[in-house]
CSV table of C-alpha atoms in Angstrom, one decimal:
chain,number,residue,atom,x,y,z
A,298,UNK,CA,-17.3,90.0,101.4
A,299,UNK,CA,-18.0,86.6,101.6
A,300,UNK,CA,-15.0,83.9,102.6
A,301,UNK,CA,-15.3,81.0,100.7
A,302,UNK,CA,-15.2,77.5,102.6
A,303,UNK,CA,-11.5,75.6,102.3
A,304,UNK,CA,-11.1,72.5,101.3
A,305,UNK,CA,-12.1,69.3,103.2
A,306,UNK,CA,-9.5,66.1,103.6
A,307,UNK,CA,-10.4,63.6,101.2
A,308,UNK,CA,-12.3,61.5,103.3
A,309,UNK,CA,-15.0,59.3,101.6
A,310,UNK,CA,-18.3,60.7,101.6
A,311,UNK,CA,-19.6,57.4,103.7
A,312,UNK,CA,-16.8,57.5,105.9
A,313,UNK,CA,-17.2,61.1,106.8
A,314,UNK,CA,-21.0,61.2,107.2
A,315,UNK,CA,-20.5,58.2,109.9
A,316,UNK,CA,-18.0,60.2,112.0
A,317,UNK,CA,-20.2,63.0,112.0
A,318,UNK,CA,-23.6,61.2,112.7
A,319,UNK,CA,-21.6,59.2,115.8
A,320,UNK,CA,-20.9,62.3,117.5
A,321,UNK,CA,-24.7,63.6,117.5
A,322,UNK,CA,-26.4,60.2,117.5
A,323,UNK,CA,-27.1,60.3,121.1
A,324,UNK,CA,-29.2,63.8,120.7
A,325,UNK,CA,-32.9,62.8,121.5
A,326,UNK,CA,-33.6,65.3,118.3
A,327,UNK,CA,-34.2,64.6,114.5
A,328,UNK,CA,-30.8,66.6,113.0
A,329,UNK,CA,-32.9,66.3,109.4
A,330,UNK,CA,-36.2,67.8,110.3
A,331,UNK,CA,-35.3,70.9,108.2
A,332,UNK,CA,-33.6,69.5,105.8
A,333,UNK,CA,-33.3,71.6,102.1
A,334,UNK,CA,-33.4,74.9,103.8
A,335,UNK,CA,-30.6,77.9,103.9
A,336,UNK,CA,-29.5,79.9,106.6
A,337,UNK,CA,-27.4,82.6,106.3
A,338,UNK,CA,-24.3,83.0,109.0
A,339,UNK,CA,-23.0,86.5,109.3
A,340,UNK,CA,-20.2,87.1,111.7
A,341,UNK,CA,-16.3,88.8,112.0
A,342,UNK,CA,-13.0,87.5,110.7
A,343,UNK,CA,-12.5,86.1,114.0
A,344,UNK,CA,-11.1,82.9,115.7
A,345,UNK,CA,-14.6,81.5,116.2
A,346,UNK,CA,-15.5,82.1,112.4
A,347,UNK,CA,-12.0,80.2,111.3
A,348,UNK,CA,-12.7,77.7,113.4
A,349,UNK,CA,-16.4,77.2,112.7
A,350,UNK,CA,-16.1,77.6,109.3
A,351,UNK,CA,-14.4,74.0,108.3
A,352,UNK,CA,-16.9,72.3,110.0
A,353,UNK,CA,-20.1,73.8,108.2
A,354,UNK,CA,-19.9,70.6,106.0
A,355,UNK,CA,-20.2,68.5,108.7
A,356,UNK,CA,-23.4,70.5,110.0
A,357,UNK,CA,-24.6,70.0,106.4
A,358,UNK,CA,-24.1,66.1,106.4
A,359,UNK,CA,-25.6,66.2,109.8
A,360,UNK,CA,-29.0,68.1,109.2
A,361,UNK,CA,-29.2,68.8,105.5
A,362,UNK,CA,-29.3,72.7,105.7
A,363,UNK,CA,-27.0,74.7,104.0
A,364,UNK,CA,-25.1,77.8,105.9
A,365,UNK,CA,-23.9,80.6,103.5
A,366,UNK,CA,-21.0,82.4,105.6
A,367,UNK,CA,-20.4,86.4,105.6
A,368,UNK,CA,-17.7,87.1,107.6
A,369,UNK,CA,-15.9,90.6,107.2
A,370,UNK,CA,-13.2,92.8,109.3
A,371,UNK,CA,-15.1,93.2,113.2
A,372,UNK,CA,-15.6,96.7,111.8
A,373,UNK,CA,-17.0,96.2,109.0
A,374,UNK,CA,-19.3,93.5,110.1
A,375,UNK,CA,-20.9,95.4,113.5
A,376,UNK,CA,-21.5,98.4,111.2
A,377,UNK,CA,-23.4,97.0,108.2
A,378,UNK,CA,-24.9,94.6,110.6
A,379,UNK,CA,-27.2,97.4,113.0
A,380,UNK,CA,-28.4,99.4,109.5
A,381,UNK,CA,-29.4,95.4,107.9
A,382,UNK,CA,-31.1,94.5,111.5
A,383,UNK,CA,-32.3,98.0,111.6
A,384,UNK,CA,-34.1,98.5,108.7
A,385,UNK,CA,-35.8,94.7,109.2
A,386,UNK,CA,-33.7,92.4,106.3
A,387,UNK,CA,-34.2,88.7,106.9
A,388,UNK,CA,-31.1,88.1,106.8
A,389,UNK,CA,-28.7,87.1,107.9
A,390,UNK,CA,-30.5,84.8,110.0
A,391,UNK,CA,-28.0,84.2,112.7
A,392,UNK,CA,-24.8,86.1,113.1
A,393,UNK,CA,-22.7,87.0,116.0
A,394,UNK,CA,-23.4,89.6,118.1
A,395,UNK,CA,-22.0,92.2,121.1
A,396,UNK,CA,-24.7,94.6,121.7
A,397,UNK,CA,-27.5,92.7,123.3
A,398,UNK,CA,-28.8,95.8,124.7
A,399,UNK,CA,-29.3,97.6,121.4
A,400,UNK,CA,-30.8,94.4,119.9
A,401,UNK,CA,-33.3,93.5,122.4
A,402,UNK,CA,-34.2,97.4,122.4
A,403,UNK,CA,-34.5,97.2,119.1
A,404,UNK,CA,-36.9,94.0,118.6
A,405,UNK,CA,-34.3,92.7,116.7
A,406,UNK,CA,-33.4,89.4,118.4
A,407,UNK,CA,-36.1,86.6,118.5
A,408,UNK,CA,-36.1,85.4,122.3
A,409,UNK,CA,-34.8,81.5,122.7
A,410,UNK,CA,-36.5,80.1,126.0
A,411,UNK,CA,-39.1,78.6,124.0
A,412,UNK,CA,-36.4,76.8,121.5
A,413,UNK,CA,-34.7,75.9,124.8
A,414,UNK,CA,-38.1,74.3,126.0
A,415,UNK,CA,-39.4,72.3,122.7
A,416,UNK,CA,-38.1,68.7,122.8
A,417,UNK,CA,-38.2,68.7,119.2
A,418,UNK,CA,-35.3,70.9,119.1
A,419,UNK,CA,-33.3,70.5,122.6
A,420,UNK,CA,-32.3,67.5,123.9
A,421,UNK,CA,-30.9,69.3,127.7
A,422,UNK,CA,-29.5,66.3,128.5
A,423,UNK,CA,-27.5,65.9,125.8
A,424,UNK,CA,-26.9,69.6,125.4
A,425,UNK,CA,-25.7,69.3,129.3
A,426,UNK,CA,-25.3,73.4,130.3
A,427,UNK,CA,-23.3,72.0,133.0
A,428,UNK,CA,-20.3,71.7,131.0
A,429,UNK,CA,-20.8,75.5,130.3
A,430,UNK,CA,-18.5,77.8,132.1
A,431,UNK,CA,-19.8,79.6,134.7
A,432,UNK,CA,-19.6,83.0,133.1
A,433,UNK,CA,-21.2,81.7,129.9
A,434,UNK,CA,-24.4,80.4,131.6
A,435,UNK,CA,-24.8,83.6,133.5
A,436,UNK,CA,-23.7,86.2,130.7
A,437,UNK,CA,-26.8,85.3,128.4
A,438,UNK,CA,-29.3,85.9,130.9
A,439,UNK,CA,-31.8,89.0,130.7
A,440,UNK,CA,-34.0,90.6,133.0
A,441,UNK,CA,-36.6,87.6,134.0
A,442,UNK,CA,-34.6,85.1,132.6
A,443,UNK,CA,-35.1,85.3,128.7
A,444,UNK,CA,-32.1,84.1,127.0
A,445,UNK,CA,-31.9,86.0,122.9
A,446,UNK,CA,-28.1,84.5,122.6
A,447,UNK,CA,-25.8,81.4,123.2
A,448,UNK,CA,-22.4,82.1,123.7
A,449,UNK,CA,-19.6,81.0,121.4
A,450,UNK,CA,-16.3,82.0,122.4
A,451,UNK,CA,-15.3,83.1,125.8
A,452,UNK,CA,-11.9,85.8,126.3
A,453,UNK,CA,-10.5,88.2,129.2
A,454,UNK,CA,-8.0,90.4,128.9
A,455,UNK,CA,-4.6,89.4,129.3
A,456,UNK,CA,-1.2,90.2,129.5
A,457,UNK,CA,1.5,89.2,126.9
A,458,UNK,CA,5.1,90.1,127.0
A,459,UNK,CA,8.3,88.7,124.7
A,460,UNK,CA,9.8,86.6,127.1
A,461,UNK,CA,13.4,87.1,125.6
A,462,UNK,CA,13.2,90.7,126.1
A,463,UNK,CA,12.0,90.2,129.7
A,464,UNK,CA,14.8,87.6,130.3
A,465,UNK,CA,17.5,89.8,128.3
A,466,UNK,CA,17.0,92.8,130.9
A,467,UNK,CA,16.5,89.9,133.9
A,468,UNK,CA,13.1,92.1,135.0
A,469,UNK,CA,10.0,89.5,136.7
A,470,UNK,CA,6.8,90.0,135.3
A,471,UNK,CA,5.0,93.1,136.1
A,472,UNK,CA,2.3,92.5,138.6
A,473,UNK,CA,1.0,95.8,139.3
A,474,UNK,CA,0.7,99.2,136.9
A,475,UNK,CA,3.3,101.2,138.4
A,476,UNK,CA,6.0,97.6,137.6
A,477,UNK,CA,4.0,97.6,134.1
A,478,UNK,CA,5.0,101.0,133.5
A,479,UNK,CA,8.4,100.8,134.4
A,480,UNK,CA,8.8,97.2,132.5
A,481,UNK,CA,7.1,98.6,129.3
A,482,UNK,CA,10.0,101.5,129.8
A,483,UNK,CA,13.0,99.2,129.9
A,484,UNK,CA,11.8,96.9,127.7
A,485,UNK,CA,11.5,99.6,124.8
A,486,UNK,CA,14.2,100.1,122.2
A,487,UNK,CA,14.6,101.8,118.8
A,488,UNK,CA,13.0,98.9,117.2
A,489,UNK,CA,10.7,97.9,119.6
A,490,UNK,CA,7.9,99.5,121.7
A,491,UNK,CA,7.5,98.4,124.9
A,492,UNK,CA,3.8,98.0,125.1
A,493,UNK,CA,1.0,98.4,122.7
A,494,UNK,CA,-2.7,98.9,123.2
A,495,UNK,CA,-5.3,99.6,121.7
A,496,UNK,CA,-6.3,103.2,121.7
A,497,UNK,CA,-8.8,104.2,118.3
A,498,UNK,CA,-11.4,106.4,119.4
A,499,UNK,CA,-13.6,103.6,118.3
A,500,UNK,CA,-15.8,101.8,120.8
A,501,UNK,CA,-14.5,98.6,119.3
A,502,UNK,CA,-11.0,99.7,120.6
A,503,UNK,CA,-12.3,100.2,124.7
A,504,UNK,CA,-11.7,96.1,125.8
A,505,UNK,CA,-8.1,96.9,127.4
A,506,UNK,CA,-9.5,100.3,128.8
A,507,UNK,CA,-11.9,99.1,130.6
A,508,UNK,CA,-9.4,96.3,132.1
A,509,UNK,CA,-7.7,99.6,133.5
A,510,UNK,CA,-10.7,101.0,134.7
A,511,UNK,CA,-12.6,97.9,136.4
A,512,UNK,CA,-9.4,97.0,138.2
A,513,UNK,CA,-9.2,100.8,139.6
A,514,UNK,CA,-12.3,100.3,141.1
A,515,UNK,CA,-14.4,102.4,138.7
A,516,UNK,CA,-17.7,101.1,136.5
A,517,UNK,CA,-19.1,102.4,132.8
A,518,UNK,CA,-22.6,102.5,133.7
A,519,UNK,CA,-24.1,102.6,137.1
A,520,UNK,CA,-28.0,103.7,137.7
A,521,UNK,CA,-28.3,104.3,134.1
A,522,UNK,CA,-25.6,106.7,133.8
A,523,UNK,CA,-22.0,106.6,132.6
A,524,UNK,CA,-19.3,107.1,135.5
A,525,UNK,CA,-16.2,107.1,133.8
A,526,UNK,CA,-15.7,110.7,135.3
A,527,UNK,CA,-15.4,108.8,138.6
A,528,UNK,CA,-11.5,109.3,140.3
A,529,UNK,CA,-10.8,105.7,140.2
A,530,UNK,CA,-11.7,106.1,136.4
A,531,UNK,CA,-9.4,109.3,136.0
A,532,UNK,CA,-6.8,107.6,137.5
A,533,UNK,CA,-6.8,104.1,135.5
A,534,UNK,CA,-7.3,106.3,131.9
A,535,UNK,CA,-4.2,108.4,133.3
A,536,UNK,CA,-2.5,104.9,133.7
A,537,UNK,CA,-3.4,103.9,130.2
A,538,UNK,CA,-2.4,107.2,128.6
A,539,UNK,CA,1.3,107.3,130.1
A,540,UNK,CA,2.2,103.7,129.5
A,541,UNK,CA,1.3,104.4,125.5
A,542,UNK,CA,3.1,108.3,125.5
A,543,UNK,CA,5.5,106.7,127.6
A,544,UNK,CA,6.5,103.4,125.8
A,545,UNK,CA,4.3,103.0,123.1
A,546,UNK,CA,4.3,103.1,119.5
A,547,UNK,CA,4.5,105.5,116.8
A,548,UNK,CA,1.1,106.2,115.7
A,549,UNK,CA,-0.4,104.1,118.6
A,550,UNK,CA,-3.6,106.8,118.4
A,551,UNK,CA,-5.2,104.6,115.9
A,552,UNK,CA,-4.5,101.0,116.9
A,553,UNK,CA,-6.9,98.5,116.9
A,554,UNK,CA,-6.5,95.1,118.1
A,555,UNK,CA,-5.3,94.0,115.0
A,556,UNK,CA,-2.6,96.6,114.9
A,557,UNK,CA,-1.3,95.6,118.7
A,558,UNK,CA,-1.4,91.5,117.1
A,559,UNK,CA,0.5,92.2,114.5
A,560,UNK,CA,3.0,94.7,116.4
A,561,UNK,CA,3.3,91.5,119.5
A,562,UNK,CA,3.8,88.8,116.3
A,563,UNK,CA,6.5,90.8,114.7
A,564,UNK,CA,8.7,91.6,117.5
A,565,UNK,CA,8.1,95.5,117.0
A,566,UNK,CA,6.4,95.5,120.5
A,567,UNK,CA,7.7,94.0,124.1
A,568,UNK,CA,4.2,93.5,125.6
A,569,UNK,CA,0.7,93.9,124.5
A,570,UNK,CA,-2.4,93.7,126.6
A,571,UNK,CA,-5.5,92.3,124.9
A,572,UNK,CA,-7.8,89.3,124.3
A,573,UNK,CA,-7.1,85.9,125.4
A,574,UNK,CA,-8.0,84.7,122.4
A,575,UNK,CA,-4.2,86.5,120.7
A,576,UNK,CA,-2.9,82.8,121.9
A,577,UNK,CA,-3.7,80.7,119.2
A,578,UNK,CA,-1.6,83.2,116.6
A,579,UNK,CA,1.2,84.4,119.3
A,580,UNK,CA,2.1,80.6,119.7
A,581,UNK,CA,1.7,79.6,116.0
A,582,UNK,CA,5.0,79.6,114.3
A,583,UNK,CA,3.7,80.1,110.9
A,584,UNK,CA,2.3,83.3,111.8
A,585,UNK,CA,4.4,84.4,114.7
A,586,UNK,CA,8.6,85.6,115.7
A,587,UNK,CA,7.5,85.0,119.0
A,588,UNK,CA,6.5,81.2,119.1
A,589,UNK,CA,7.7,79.7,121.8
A,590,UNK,CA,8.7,82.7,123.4
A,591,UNK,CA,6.3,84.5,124.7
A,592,UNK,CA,5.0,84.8,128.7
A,593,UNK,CA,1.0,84.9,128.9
A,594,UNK,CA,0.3,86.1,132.7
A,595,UNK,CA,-2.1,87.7,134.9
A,596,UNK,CA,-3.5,91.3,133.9
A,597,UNK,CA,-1.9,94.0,136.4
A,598,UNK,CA,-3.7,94.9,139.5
A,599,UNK,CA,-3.3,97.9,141.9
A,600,UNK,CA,-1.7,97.7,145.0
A,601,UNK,CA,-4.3,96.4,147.9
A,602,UNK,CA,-6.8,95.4,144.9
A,603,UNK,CA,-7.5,92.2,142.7
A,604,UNK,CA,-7.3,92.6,139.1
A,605,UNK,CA,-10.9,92.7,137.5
A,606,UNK,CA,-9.7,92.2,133.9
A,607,UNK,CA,-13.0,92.7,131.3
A,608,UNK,CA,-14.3,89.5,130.2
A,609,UNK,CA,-16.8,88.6,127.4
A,610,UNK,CA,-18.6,85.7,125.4
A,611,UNK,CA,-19.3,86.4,121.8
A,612,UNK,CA,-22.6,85.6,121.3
A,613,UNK,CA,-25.0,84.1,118.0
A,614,UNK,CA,-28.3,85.4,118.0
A,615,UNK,CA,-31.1,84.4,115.6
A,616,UNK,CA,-32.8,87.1,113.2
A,617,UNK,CA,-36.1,88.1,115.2
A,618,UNK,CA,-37.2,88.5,111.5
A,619,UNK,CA,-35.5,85.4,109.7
A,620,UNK,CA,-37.9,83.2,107.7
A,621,UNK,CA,-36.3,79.9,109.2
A,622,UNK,CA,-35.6,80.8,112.8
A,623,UNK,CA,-35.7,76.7,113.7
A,624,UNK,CA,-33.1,75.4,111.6
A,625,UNK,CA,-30.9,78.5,112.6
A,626,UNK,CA,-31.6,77.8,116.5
A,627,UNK,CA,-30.8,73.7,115.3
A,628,UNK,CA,-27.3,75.4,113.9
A,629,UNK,CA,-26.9,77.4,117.1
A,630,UNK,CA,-27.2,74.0,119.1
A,631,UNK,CA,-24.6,72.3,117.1
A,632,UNK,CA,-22.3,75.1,117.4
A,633,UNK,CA,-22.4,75.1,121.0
A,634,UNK,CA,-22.7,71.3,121.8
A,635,UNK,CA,-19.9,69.4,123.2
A,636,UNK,CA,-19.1,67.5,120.1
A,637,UNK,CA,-18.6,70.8,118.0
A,638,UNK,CA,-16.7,72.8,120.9
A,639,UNK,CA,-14.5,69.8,121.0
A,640,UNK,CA,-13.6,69.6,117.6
A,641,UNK,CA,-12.8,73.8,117.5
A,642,UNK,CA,-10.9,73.9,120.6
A,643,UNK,CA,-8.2,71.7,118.9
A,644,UNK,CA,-8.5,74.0,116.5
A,645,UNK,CA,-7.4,76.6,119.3
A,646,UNK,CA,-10.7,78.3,120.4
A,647,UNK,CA,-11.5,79.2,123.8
A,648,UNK,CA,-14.8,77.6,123.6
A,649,UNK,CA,-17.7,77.8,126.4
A,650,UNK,CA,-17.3,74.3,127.3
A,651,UNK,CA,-15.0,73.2,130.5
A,652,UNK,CA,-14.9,70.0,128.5
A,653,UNK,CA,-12.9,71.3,125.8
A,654,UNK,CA,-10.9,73.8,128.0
A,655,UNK,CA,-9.7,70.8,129.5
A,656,UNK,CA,-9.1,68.8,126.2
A,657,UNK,CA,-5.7,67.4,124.9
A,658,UNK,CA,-6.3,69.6,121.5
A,659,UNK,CA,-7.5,72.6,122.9
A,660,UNK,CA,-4.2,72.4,125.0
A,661,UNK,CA,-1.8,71.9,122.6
A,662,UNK,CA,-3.3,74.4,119.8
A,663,UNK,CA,-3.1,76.9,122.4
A,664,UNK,CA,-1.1,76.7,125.1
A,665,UNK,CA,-0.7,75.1,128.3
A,666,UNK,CA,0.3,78.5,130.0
A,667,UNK,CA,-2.3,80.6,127.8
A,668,UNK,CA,-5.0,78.5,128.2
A,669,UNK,CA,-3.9,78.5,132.7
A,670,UNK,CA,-3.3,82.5,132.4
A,671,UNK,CA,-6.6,83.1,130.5
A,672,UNK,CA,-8.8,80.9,132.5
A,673,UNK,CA,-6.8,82.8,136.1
A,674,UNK,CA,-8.3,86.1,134.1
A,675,UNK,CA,-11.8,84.8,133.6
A,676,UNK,CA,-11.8,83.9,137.1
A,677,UNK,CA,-11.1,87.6,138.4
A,678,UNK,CA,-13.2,89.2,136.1
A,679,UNK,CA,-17.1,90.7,137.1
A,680,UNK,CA,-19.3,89.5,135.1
A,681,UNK,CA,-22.1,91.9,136.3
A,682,UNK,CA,-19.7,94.8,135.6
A,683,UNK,CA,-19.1,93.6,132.1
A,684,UNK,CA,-22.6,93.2,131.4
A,685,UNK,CA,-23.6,96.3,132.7
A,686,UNK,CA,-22.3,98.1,129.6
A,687,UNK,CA,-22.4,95.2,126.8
A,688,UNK,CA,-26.1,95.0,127.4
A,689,UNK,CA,-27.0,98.8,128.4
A,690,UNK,CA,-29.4,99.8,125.0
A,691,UNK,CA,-26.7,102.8,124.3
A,692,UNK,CA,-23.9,100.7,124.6
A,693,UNK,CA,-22.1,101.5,121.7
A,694,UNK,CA,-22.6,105.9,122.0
A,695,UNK,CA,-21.4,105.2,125.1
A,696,UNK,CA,-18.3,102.9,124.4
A,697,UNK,CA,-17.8,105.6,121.3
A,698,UNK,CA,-17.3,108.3,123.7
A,699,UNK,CA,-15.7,106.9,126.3
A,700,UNK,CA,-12.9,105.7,123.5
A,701,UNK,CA,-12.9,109.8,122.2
A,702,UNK,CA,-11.8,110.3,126.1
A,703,UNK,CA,-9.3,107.8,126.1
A,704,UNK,CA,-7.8,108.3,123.0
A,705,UNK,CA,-7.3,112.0,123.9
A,706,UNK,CA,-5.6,111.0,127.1
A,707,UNK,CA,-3.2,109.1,125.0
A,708,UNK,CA,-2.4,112.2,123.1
A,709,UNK,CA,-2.0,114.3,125.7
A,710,UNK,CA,-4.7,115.8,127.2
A,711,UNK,CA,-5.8,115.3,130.7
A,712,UNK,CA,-7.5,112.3,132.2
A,713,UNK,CA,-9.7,114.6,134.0
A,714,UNK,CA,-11.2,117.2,131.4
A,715,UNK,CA,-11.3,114.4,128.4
A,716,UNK,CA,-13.0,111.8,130.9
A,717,UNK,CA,-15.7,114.2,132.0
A,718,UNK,CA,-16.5,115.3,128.5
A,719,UNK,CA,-16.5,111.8,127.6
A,720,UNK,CA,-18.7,111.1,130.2
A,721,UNK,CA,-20.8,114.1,129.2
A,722,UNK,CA,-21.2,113.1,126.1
A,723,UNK,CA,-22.5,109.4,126.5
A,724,UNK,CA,-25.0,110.8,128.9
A,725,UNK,CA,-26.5,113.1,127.0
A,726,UNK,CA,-26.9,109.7,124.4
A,727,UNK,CA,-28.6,107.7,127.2
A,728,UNK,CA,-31.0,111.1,128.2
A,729,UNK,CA,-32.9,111.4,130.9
């Protein structure tokens, strides 16, 4: 389904179109060359899509193209999203995007070095990929340098807990697994789990799984095959699979990420372990029991190791077959400038841009202590690691069956016969 734009402040229409020229006027670029013409933005209900989406008008004003948004549930959205690129539709003509593999693979992302390199479109002064994080100028990169995304949003894994229930037993904050295990145990009561995670056997549900894994010592792909048969990979599924039989929730076999939010924002969990990006509704009293109250801290490590919590940038990529591939590279350049990122992080996105991480709004949206505990978990995270799998071509049979193997750890069956038929079963999707 399609979400419907809300409602702009009643600014007048003069007033408005000078605030949004200022912020761009210094671009070396004509904003209006493609003026009249459509693009289509496809993406997930997401924190980048709420925050992007109130200032589409302002794009408009800016360049005179108009953006029609689709955003649906992440599910949804990836799956209708491979058979549309798949079977060569023209649109949507940018959307966001996880499986750069796949999509390069598949011919279905138009390559950007070129966009980056015409001076009627990019201004790289202005633009100024200096400001970008360090993981979000590297994570685009492919083989010889070709870029076919920009990065929009940038999230690690992190560790949440109810700081009343932490303080009511007078417990620290776990640092390692073995203290996360026994915290999540103390912590629970007949009203409250003490930790959720996700658990689905879903690819979509593997981000906090792989956390566990990567900070093991173990990998997802290495040398073109999967290794999550490895010991150190055995031994961080085990992990995951007794803290949620242990002191998880009822049902906890089909959560999703959605289903540990909700859990963390109601008080019907202690801790949760997800995306960085939970901060903006955990500390948002209109949405959350916990406002206010809530610890954001480092993700677990193992004795005599550094924590190497999974990281990732949501990409946009442009339609290698959209019929108006310059006005949607023009929109990705907006998106991503300064100006843009500045105005969303006070929204409470973790942007790309050190500028708005460091930003007044961005700090108060979303927390001092998130936005210090999320940045701490970026820091420690691989980036090579991460990318290994998010960009292999068979990323997403091999996240599918690495999640079967994980979700039949959590229901009881042994890290080391469900990981090596997990394992078994992605490599017999990559061949060879």
């Amino acid at each position: 389904m399609s979400v419907a734009l809300p409602a702009l402040a009643m600014l007048p229409r003069r007033g408005r179109a000078q605030d949004v020229t200022t912020s761009y006027a210094g671009a070396m670029i004509d904003w209006k060359q493609f003026a009249g013409q459509t693009i289509t933005l496809a993406g997930a209900i997401h924190p980048w899509t709420n925050a992007i989406t109130p200032l589409l008008p302002d794009f408009t004003e800016l360049t005179g193209i108009h953006v029609v948004p689709d955003f649906r549930l992440e599910t949804t959205y990836l799956g209708a999203l491979a058979i549309q690129l798949n079977r060569g539709d023209s649109t949507p003509d940018v959307f966001m995007f996880t499986a750069y593999g796949q999509g390069i693979a598949g011919g279905w992302l138009q390559p950007l070095n070129a966009y980056y390199s015409d001076k009627s479109l990019t201004d790289i002064g202005w633009y100024d990929e200096s400001d970008l994080l360090k993981t979000a100028r590297a994570f685009p990169l492919w083989r010889g340098g070709e870029r076919y995304a920009m990065p929009i949003t940038s999230e690690a894994v992190t560790l949440f807990i109810n700081g009343e229930a932490l303080a009511a037993k007078k417990l620290p904050v776990p640092e390692t697994f073995e203290a996360l295990l026994a915290t999540a145990n103390a912590l629970k009561t007949d009203d409250m789990s003490g930790i959720a995670m996700r658990a689905q056997a879903s690819g979509n549900s593997s981000v906090p799984a792989m956390s566990f894994l990567f900070s093991y010592g173990g990998d997802m792909v290495k040398h073109n095959r999967a290794v999550f048969a490895s010991p150190e990979a055995i031994a961080a599924i085990d992990m995951y699979g007794r803290l949620l039989r242990q002191a998880g929730p009822a049902g906890v076999s089909g959560y999703e990420w959605y289903h540990v939010l909700d859990d963390f924002l109601q008080r019907r969990t202690a801790i949760a372990i997800d995306s960085s990006n939970f901060a903006t509704d955990i500390s948002n009293p209109a949405r959350s029991h916990v406002a206010g109250q809530v610890v954001f801290a480092a993700f677990p490590h193992v004795d005599g190791r550094t924590s190497v919590p999974f990281m990732s940038h949501w990409q946009a990529c442009i339609n290698a077959k959209s019929r108006n591939k310059r006005a949607a590279f023009l929109f990705l350049l907006w998106a991503t400038s300064k100006p843009t990122a500045l105005k969303a992080a006070a929204a409470g996105l973790a942007t790309t841009r050190v500028s708005a991480w460091s930003s007044e709004g961005f700090k108060k949206a979303f927390g001092v202590q998130a936005a210090e505990a999320a940045l701490a978990n970026l820091q420690n995270a691989d980036v090579d690691r991460a990318k290994a799998i998010l960009f292999h071509p068979q990323s997403r049979p091999i996240l599918d069956a690495f999640m079967i193997g994980v979700n039949e750890v959590v229901s009881g069956r042994p890290a080391k016969i469900a990981m090596t038929s997990a394992a078994e079963k992605a490599n017999a999707a990559i061949g060879g």
